[in-house]
């Protein structure tokens, strides 16, 4: 069996990703998406360069909701405006005066 980069298997394991997404929906995490799950898997497997297909499937099927939510939380902290549309800035930030913070 040939080893490839994890990104190579994206289309081949799409059914697995959809299944995991449905599982998260059943558990009450309605906003889980296939794209976010895939991004989480890429983040989780970033240290390993080459993968076999069964390893990619195993990692996807073994993804726990806690790992997924931890990933989303870290992403939210790294991007403070994650809840706003691109180019939209919260009004509190616009009205804030730097001198007032001193």
Coordinates of N, CA, C and O in Angstrom, one line a residue:
X1 N 0.9 -1.2 0.0 CA 0.0 0.0 0.0 C 0.9 1.2 0.0 O 1.9 1.3 0.7
X2 N 0.5 2.2 -0.8 CA 1.3 3.4 -1.0 C 1.0 4.4 0.0 O -0.1 4.6 0.5
X3 N 2.0 5.2 0.4 CA 1.9 6.3 1.4 C 1.8 7.6 0.6 O 2.5 7.8 -0.3
X4 N 0.8 8.4 1.0 CA 0.6 9.7 0.4 C 0.5 10.8 1.5 O 0.3 10.4 2.7
X5 N 0.5 12.0 1.1 CA 0.2 13.1 2.1 C -1.3 13.0 2.4 O -2.1 12.6 1.6
X6 N -1.7 13.4 3.6 CA -3.0 13.3 4.1 C -4.0 14.0 3.2 O -5.1 13.5 3.0
X7 N -3.6 15.2 2.6 CA -4.5 15.9 1.7 C -5.0 15.1 0.5 O -6.1 15.3 0.0
X8 N -4.2 14.2 0.1 CA -4.5 13.3 -1.0 C -5.7 12.5 -0.8 O -6.5 12.2 -1.7
X9 N -6.0 12.1 0.4 CA -7.1 11.2 0.7 C -8.5 12.0 1.0 O -9.5 11.3 1.2
X10 N -8.5 13.3 0.9 CA -9.7 14.0 1.2 C -10.9 13.5 0.4 O -12.0 13.3 1.0
X11 N -10.8 13.4 -0.9 CA -12.0 13.0 -1.6 C -12.4 11.5 -1.4 O -13.5 11.1 -1.5
X12 N -11.3 10.7 -1.1 CA -11.6 9.3 -0.9 C -12.2 9.0 0.4 O -12.9 7.9 0.5
X13 N -12.0 9.8 1.4 CA -12.6 9.5 2.7 C -13.8 10.4 3.0 O -14.2 10.6 4.2
X14 N -14.3 11.1 2.0 CA -15.5 12.0 2.2 C -16.6 11.3 2.9 O -17.3 11.9 3.7
X15 N -16.9 10.1 2.6 CA -18.0 9.4 3.2 C -17.8 9.2 4.7 O -18.7 9.4 5.5
X16 N -16.6 9.0 5.0 CA -16.2 8.8 6.5 C -16.4 10.2 7.2 O -16.9 10.2 8.3
X17 N -16.0 11.2 6.5 CA -16.1 12.6 7.1 C -17.6 12.9 7.3 O -18.0 13.5 8.3
X18 N -18.4 12.6 6.3 CA -19.9 12.9 6.4 C -20.5 12.1 7.5 O -21.3 12.6 8.3
X19 N -20.0 10.8 7.7 CA -20.5 10.0 8.8 C -20.2 10.6 10.1 O -21.0 10.6 11.1
X20 N -18.9 11.1 10.3 CA -18.5 11.7 11.5 C -19.3 13.0 11.8 O -19.7 13.2 12.9
X21 N -19.6 13.7 10.8 CA -20.4 14.9 10.9 C -21.8 14.6 11.4 O -22.3 15.3 12.3
X22 N -22.4 13.6 10.8 CA -23.7 13.2 11.3 C -23.7 12.7 12.7 O -24.6 13.0 13.5
X23 N -22.6 12.0 13.1 CA -22.4 11.5 14.5 C -22.4 12.7 15.4 O -23.1 12.7 16.5
X24 N -21.7 13.8 15.1 CA -21.6 15.0 15.9 C -23.0 15.7 16.0 O -23.3 16.2 17.0
X25 N -23.7 15.7 14.9 CA -25.0 16.3 14.9 C -26.0 15.5 15.8 O -26.7 16.1 16.6
X26 N -25.9 14.2 15.8 CA -26.7 13.3 16.7 C -26.4 13.6 18.2 O -27.2 13.6 19.0
X27 N -25.1 13.9 18.4 CA -24.6 14.2 19.8 C -25.0 15.6 20.2 O -24.7 16.1 21.4
X28 N -25.6 16.4 19.3 CA -26.1 17.8 19.7 C -25.2 18.9 19.2 O -25.5 20.1 19.4
X29 N -24.2 18.6 18.4 CA -23.3 19.6 17.9 C -23.7 19.9 16.4 O -23.1 19.5 15.5
X30 N -24.8 20.6 16.3 CA -25.5 20.9 15.0 C -24.7 21.7 14.0 O -24.9 21.6 12.8
X31 N -23.7 22.5 14.5 CA -22.9 23.3 13.7 C -21.7 22.7 13.1 O -20.9 23.3 12.4
X32 N -21.5 21.4 13.5 CA -20.3 20.7 13.0 C -20.4 20.5 11.4 O -21.5 20.3 10.9
X33 N -19.3 20.8 10.7 CA -19.3 20.7 9.3 C -18.2 19.7 8.9 O -17.2 19.5 9.6
X34 N -18.3 19.2 7.7 CA -17.3 18.3 7.1 C -16.0 19.1 6.9 O -14.9 18.5 7.2
X35 N -16.1 20.3 6.5 CA -14.9 21.1 6.3 C -14.1 21.3 7.6 O -12.9 21.3 7.6
X36 N -14.9 21.6 8.7 CA -14.2 21.8 10.0 C -13.6 20.5 10.5 O -12.5 20.6 11.1
X37 N -14.3 19.5 10.3 CA -13.8 18.2 10.7 C -12.5 17.8 10.0 O -11.5 17.4 10.5
X38 N -12.5 18.1 8.7 CA -11.3 17.8 7.9 C -10.1 18.8 8.3 O -9.0 18.3 8.4
X39 N -10.4 20.0 8.6 CA -9.4 20.9 9.0 C -8.8 20.5 10.4 O -7.6 20.5 10.6
X40 N -9.7 19.9 11.2 CA -9.3 19.4 12.5 C -8.3 18.2 12.3 O -7.3 18.1 13.0
X41 N -8.7 17.3 11.4 CA -7.9 16.2 11.1 C -6.5 16.6 10.5 O -5.5 16.0 10.9
X42 N -6.5 17.6 9.7 CA -5.2 18.1 9.1 C -4.3 18.6 10.2 O -3.1 18.4 10.2
X43 N -5.0 19.3 11.1 CA -4.2 19.9 12.3 C -3.7 18.8 13.2 O -2.5 18.8 13.6
X44 N -4.5 17.8 13.4 CA -4.2 16.7 14.3 C -3.0 15.9 13.7 O -2.2 15.4 14.4
X45 N -3.0 15.7 12.4 CA -2.0 14.9 11.7 C -0.9 15.7 11.1 O -0.2 15.1 10.2
X46 N -0.7 16.9 11.5 CA 0.3 17.7 10.9 C 1.7 17.3 11.0 O 2.6 17.6 10.2
X47 N 2.0 16.5 12.1 CA 3.4 16.1 12.3 C 3.8 14.9 11.5 O 5.0 14.8 11.2
X48 N 2.9 14.1 11.0 CA 3.2 13.0 10.1 C 3.1 13.4 8.7 O 2.1 14.0 8.2
X49 N 4.1 13.1 7.9 CA 4.2 13.6 6.5 C 3.4 12.6 5.6 O 2.6 13.0 4.7
X50 N 3.7 11.3 5.7 CA 3.1 10.3 4.8 C 2.1 9.4 5.5 O 2.4 9.0 6.6
X51 N 1.0 9.2 4.8 CA -0.1 8.4 5.4 C -0.5 7.3 4.5 O -0.4 7.4 3.3
X52 N -1.0 6.2 5.1 CA -1.7 5.2 4.3 C -3.2 5.5 4.5 O -3.6 6.1 5.4
X53 N -4.0 5.0 3.5 CA -5.4 5.3 3.6 C -6.1 4.8 4.9 O -6.9 5.5 5.5
X54 N -5.8 3.6 5.3 CA -6.4 3.1 6.5 C -6.0 3.9 7.7 O -6.9 4.0 8.7
X55 N -4.9 4.5 7.7 CA -4.5 5.4 8.8 C -5.4 6.7 8.8 O -5.8 7.2 9.9
X56 N -5.6 7.2 7.6 CA -6.5 8.4 7.5 C -7.9 8.1 8.0 O -8.5 8.9 8.7
X57 N -8.4 7.0 7.5 CA -9.8 6.6 7.9 C -9.9 6.3 9.4 O -10.8 6.8 10.1
X58 N -8.9 5.7 9.9 CA -8.8 5.4 11.4 C -8.8 6.7 12.2 O -9.5 6.8 13.2
X59 N -8.0 7.6 11.8 CA -7.9 8.9 12.5 C -9.3 9.6 12.4 O -9.8 10.2 13.4
X60 N -9.9 9.6 11.2 CA -11.2 10.3 11.1 C -12.3 9.6 11.9 O -13.1 10.2 12.6
X61 N -12.3 8.3 11.9 CA -13.4 7.5 12.7 C -13.1 7.6 14.2 O -14.0 7.6 15.0
X62 N -11.9 7.8 14.6 CA -11.5 7.9 16.0 C -11.6 9.3 16.6 O -11.3 9.5 17.8
X63 N -11.9 10.3 15.7 CA -11.9 11.6 16.2 C -13.0 11.8 17.3 O -14.2 11.4 17.0
X64 N -12.7 12.3 18.4 CA -13.6 12.5 19.5 C -14.1 13.9 19.5 O -13.4 14.8 19.0
X65 N -15.3 14.1 20.0 CA -15.9 15.4 20.1 C -15.1 16.4 20.9 O -15.0 17.6 20.5
X66 N -14.4 15.9 21.9 CA -13.6 16.8 22.7 C -12.4 17.3 21.9 O -12.0 18.5 22.0
X67 N -11.8 16.4 21.1 CA -10.7 16.9 20.2 C -11.2 17.9 19.2 O -10.5 18.9 19.0
X68 N -12.3 17.7 18.7 CA -12.9 18.6 17.7 C -13.2 20.0 18.3 O -12.9 21.0 17.8
X69 N -13.8 19.9 19.5 CA -14.2 21.2 20.2 C -12.9 21.9 20.7 O -12.9 23.1 20.6
X70 N -11.9 21.2 21.1 CA -10.6 21.8 21.5 C -10.0 22.5 20.3 O -9.5 23.6 20.4
X71 N -10.1 21.9 19.1 CA -9.5 22.5 17.9 C -10.3 23.8 17.6 O -9.7 24.8 17.3
X72 N -11.6 23.7 17.6 CA -12.4 24.9 17.3 C -12.1 26.0 18.3 O -12.1 27.2 17.9
X73 N -12.0 25.7 19.6 CA -11.7 26.7 20.6 C -10.3 27.4 20.4 O -10.2 28.6 20.4
X74 N -9.3 26.6 20.0 CA -8.0 27.1 19.7 C -8.1 28.1 18.5 O -7.5 29.1 18.5
X75 N -8.8 27.6 17.5 CA -9.0 28.5 16.3 C -9.7 29.8 16.6 O -9.3 30.8 16.1
X76 N -10.6 29.7 17.5 CA -11.4 30.9 17.9 C -10.5 31.9 18.7 O -10.5 33.1 18.5
X77 N -9.6 31.4 19.5 CA -8.7 32.2 20.3 C -7.6 32.8 19.4 O -7.2 33.9 19.6
X78 N -7.2 32.1 18.3 CA -6.2 32.6 17.4 C -6.8 33.7 16.5 O -6.1 34.5 15.9
X79 N -8.1 33.7 16.3 CA -8.8 34.7 15.4 C -9.9 35.3 16.2 O -11.0 34.8 16.3
X80 N -9.6 36.5 16.9 CA -10.5 37.1 17.8 C -11.8 37.5 17.1 O -12.8 37.7 17.8
X81 N -11.9 37.7 15.8 CA -13.1 38.1 15.1 C -13.7 37.0 14.3 O -14.4 37.2 13.3
X82 N -13.6 35.8 14.8 CA -14.1 34.6 14.1 C -15.6 34.6 13.9 O -16.1 34.0 13.0
X83 N -16.3 35.3 14.8 CA -17.8 35.3 14.7 C -18.3 36.4 13.7 O -19.5 36.4 13.5
X84 N -17.5 37.2 13.2 CA -17.9 38.3 12.3 C -17.5 37.9 10.9 O -16.6 37.2 10.6
X85 N -18.3 38.4 9.9 CA -18.0 38.2 8.5 C -16.7 38.9 8.2 O -16.3 39.9 8.8
X86 N -16.1 38.5 7.1 CA -14.9 39.1 6.6 C -15.0 40.6 6.4 O -16.0 41.0 5.7
X87 N -14.2 41.4 6.9 CA -14.2 42.8 6.7 C -15.1 43.5 7.8 O -15.1 44.7 7.9
X88 N -15.9 42.8 8.5 CA -16.8 43.3 9.5 C -16.0 43.4 10.8 O -15.4 42.4 11.2
X89 N -16.1 44.5 11.5 CA -15.4 44.7 12.8 C -16.4 45.0 13.8 O -17.4 45.8 13.6
X90 N -16.3 44.4 15.0 CA -17.3 44.7 16.0 C -17.3 46.2 16.4 O -16.3 46.9 16.4
X91 N -18.5 46.7 16.7 CA -18.7 48.2 17.0 C -17.9 48.6 18.2 O -17.4 49.7 18.2
X92 N -17.8 47.7 19.2 CA -17.0 48.1 20.4 C -15.6 48.4 20.0 O -15.0 49.3 20.6
X93 N -15.0 47.7 19.1 CA -13.7 47.9 18.7 C -13.5 49.3 18.0 O -12.5 50.0 18.2
X94 N -14.5 49.6 17.2 CA -14.4 50.9 16.4 C -14.5 52.1 17.4 O -13.8 53.1 17.1
X95 N -15.3 52.0 18.4 CA -15.5 53.1 19.3 C -14.5 53.2 20.4 O -14.4 54.2 21.1
X96 N -13.6 52.2 20.5 CA -12.7 52.1 21.6 C -11.5 53.1 21.3 O -11.0 53.2 20.2
X97 N -11.2 53.9 22.3 CA -10.1 54.8 22.2 C -8.9 54.2 22.9 O -9.0 53.9 24.1
X98 N -7.7 54.2 22.3 CA -6.5 53.6 22.9 C -6.1 54.3 24.1 O -5.7 53.8 25.1
X99 N -6.3 55.7 24.1 CA -6.0 56.5 25.3 C -6.8 56.1 26.5 O -6.3 56.2 27.6
X100 N -8.0 55.7 26.3 CA -8.9 55.3 27.4 C -8.4 54.0 28.1 O -8.7 53.8 29.3
X101 N -7.7 53.2 27.4 CA -7.2 52.0 28.0 C -6.0 52.2 28.9 O -5.7 51.3 29.7
X102 N -5.3 53.3 28.8 CA -4.1 53.6 29.6 C -4.5 54.0 31.0 O -5.4 54.4 31.4

